[in-house]
């Protein structure tokens, strides 16, 4: 019975986030975490490949009505290019964060309690998801398209004392 209830709640929350509908539960916010899309030939700061650009545009379509208040990305081309189509479609500026400062960005996100997208890397996304209280196995260099949706609800307290219930969904961002 409990798993059916969790499934129904997950479907309702996903429908609300993707459709831009009213909040299903009071005092909730969602943090989306995704690895950058496919990169071009390996170089020190590669841009996205054509397939990666397609995936970035699909991500923008998926989250266009998620009522995002902020988009964060590391300062690398591949992460910035993954976030940019969505940022442009919703009128936000991509804010940079240092990949080694997961704790700082997560504290800020939880304190604000706003719908947010974070674009990271194969070696940072699992730590970000876990740092938010979710579950993620390690990603490989070949893992692209996993979108972690962490919805926090029934939040109480402030600052470091803030506690919320968490519902996690894992989606796939296709290339077409």
Coordinates of C-alpha atoms in Angstrom, one line a residue:
X1 CA 0.0 0.0 0.0
X2 CA 2.8 2.4 0.9
X3 CA 4.6 1.9 -2.4
X4 CA 1.3 2.6 -4.3
X5 CA 0.8 5.8 -2.4
X6 CA 4.4 6.9 -3.1
X7 CA 3.9 6.1 -6.8
X8 CA 0.7 8.2 -6.9
X9 CA 2.5 11.1 -5.1
X10 CA 5.5 10.9 -7.5
X11 CA 3.2 11.0 -10.6
X12 CA 1.3 14.0 -9.2
X13 CA 4.5 15.9 -8.4
X14 CA 6.1 15.1 -11.7
X15 CA 2.9 16.2 -13.6
X16 CA 2.8 19.4 -11.5
X17 CA 6.5 20.2 -12.2
X18 CA 6.5 19.5 -15.9
X19 CA 3.1 21.1 -16.6
X20 CA 3.7 24.1 -14.4
X21 CA 0.5 23.4 -12.5
X22 CA -0.2 24.6 -8.9
X23 CA 1.7 23.0 -6.1
X24 CA 0.4 19.6 -5.1
X25 CA 1.5 20.1 -1.5
X26 CA 2.0 23.2 0.6
X27 CA 5.5 24.4 1.3
X28 CA 7.3 22.4 -1.4
X29 CA 10.1 23.0 -3.8
X30 CA 12.0 20.9 -6.3
X31 CA 15.7 20.6 -7.1
X32 CA 16.6 19.0 -10.4
X33 CA 20.1 17.7 -10.9
X34 CA 21.5 16.6 -14.2
X35 CA 24.8 15.8 -15.7
X36 CA 25.9 17.9 -18.7
X37 CA 24.8 16.5 -22.1
X38 CA 27.2 14.7 -24.4
X39 CA 30.4 16.6 -25.1
X40 CA 32.4 16.9 -28.3
X41 CA 35.9 15.5 -28.7
X42 CA 37.9 15.3 -25.5
X43 CA 39.8 18.5 -24.9
X44 CA 40.3 20.6 -21.7
X45 CA 36.9 22.4 -21.9
X46 CA 34.9 20.8 -24.7
X47 CA 31.6 22.1 -26.0
X48 CA 28.5 19.9 -26.5
X49 CA 28.4 17.6 -29.4
X50 CA 25.4 17.7 -31.8
X51 CA 23.7 15.0 -29.8
X52 CA 24.4 16.9 -26.6
X53 CA 22.8 20.0 -28.0
X54 CA 19.7 18.0 -28.9
X55 CA 19.6 16.6 -25.3
X56 CA 20.0 20.2 -23.9
X57 CA 17.0 21.4 -26.0
X58 CA 14.9 18.4 -24.8
X59 CA 15.8 19.2 -21.2
X60 CA 14.6 22.8 -21.8
X61 CA 11.3 21.5 -23.2
X62 CA 10.9 19.1 -20.2
X63 CA 11.5 21.8 -17.6
X64 CA 10.1 24.8 -19.3
X65 CA 7.0 25.0 -17.1
X66 CA 8.7 23.8 -13.9
X67 CA 8.6 27.3 -12.4
X68 CA 12.4 27.4 -11.9
X69 CA 13.7 30.4 -9.9
X70 CA 17.4 29.6 -10.4
X71 CA 19.7 27.6 -12.7
X72 CA 23.3 26.7 -11.6
X73 CA 26.1 25.2 -13.6
X74 CA 29.8 24.8 -13.3
X75 CA 31.8 27.3 -15.4
X76 CA 32.7 24.7 -18.1
X77 CA 31.3 25.0 -21.7
X78 CA 29.6 21.6 -21.6
X79 CA 27.6 22.4 -18.4
X80 CA 26.8 26.0 -19.5
X81 CA 25.6 24.8 -22.9
X82 CA 23.4 22.2 -21.3
X83 CA 21.7 24.8 -19.1
X84 CA 21.6 27.7 -21.6
X85 CA 18.5 26.6 -23.7
X86 CA 16.4 26.3 -20.6
X87 CA 17.7 29.5 -19.1
X88 CA 16.8 31.4 -22.3
X89 CA 13.3 29.9 -22.5
X90 CA 12.4 30.9 -19.0
X91 CA 14.3 34.2 -18.8
X92 CA 16.9 33.2 -16.2
X93 CA 20.7 33.7 -16.1
X94 CA 22.8 30.6 -15.5
X95 CA 24.7 31.1 -12.3
X96 CA 28.1 29.5 -11.9
X97 CA 29.2 27.4 -9.0
X98 CA 32.5 25.7 -8.3
X99 CA 32.3 21.9 -8.8
X100 CA 34.2 21.4 -5.5
X101 CA 31.8 23.4 -3.5
X102 CA 28.8 21.0 -3.4
X103 CA 28.2 21.7 0.3
X104 CA 28.0 25.5 -0.2
X105 CA 25.6 25.3 -3.2
X106 CA 23.4 22.7 -1.4
X107 CA 23.1 24.8 1.8
X108 CA 22.1 27.8 -0.3
X109 CA 19.5 25.8 -2.2
X110 CA 17.9 24.4 0.9
X111 CA 17.9 27.8 2.6
X112 CA 16.1 29.4 -0.4
X113 CA 13.6 26.6 -0.9
X114 CA 13.0 27.4 -4.6
X115 CA 12.7 25.3 -7.7
X116 CA 16.2 25.0 -9.1
X117 CA 18.2 23.2 -11.7
X118 CA 21.8 22.2 -11.1
X119 CA 24.0 21.0 -14.0
X120 CA 27.1 19.1 -13.0
X121 CA 29.4 16.3 -14.0
X122 CA 29.6 12.5 -13.8
X123 CA 31.8 12.8 -10.7
X124 CA 29.7 15.6 -9.0
X125 CA 26.0 14.7 -9.7
X126 CA 25.9 11.7 -7.4
X127 CA 27.4 13.7 -4.5
X128 CA 24.9 16.5 -5.1
X129 CA 22.0 14.1 -5.1
X130 CA 23.2 12.4 -2.0
X131 CA 23.9 15.7 -0.3
X132 CA 20.3 16.6 -0.8
X133 CA 19.3 13.4 0.9
X134 CA 18.6 11.4 -2.3
X135 CA 20.0 8.2 -3.7
X136 CA 22.4 7.9 -6.7
X137 CA 24.9 5.4 -7.7
X138 CA 28.1 6.6 -9.3
X139 CA 27.9 7.7 -12.9
X140 CA 30.4 6.8 -15.6
X141 CA 31.7 8.9 -18.5
X142 CA 29.1 7.2 -20.7
X143 CA 26.1 8.1 -18.5
X144 CA 24.1 10.9 -20.0
X145 CA 20.5 11.9 -19.7
X146 CA 19.7 11.0 -16.0
X147 CA 17.6 13.8 -14.5
X148 CA 17.2 13.5 -10.7
X149 CA 14.0 15.3 -9.4
X150 CA 14.1 15.8 -5.6
X151 CA 10.9 17.3 -4.3
X152 CA 11.0 18.6 -0.7
X153 CA 7.7 19.1 1.1
X154 CA 6.3 19.6 4.6
X155 CA 9.3 21.7 5.4
X156 CA 9.7 23.1 8.9
X157 CA 12.4 25.1 10.6
X158 CA 14.9 27.6 9.2
X159 CA 18.6 27.5 8.2
X160 CA 20.4 24.4 9.4
X161 CA 17.4 23.4 11.4
X162 CA 15.2 23.1 8.3
X163 CA 13.8 19.6 7.8
X164 CA 11.7 18.4 4.9
X165 CA 10.1 15.2 3.6
X166 CA 11.8 14.1 0.4
X167 CA 10.4 12.4 -2.7
X168 CA 12.9 11.4 -5.4
X169 CA 12.2 10.6 -9.0
X170 CA 14.7 9.7 -11.7
X171 CA 13.8 10.5 -15.3
X172 CA 15.6 10.2 -18.6
X173 CA 16.2 13.1 -20.9
X174 CA 16.1 11.7 -24.4
X175 CA 18.0 13.2 -27.4
X176 CA 14.7 13.4 -29.4

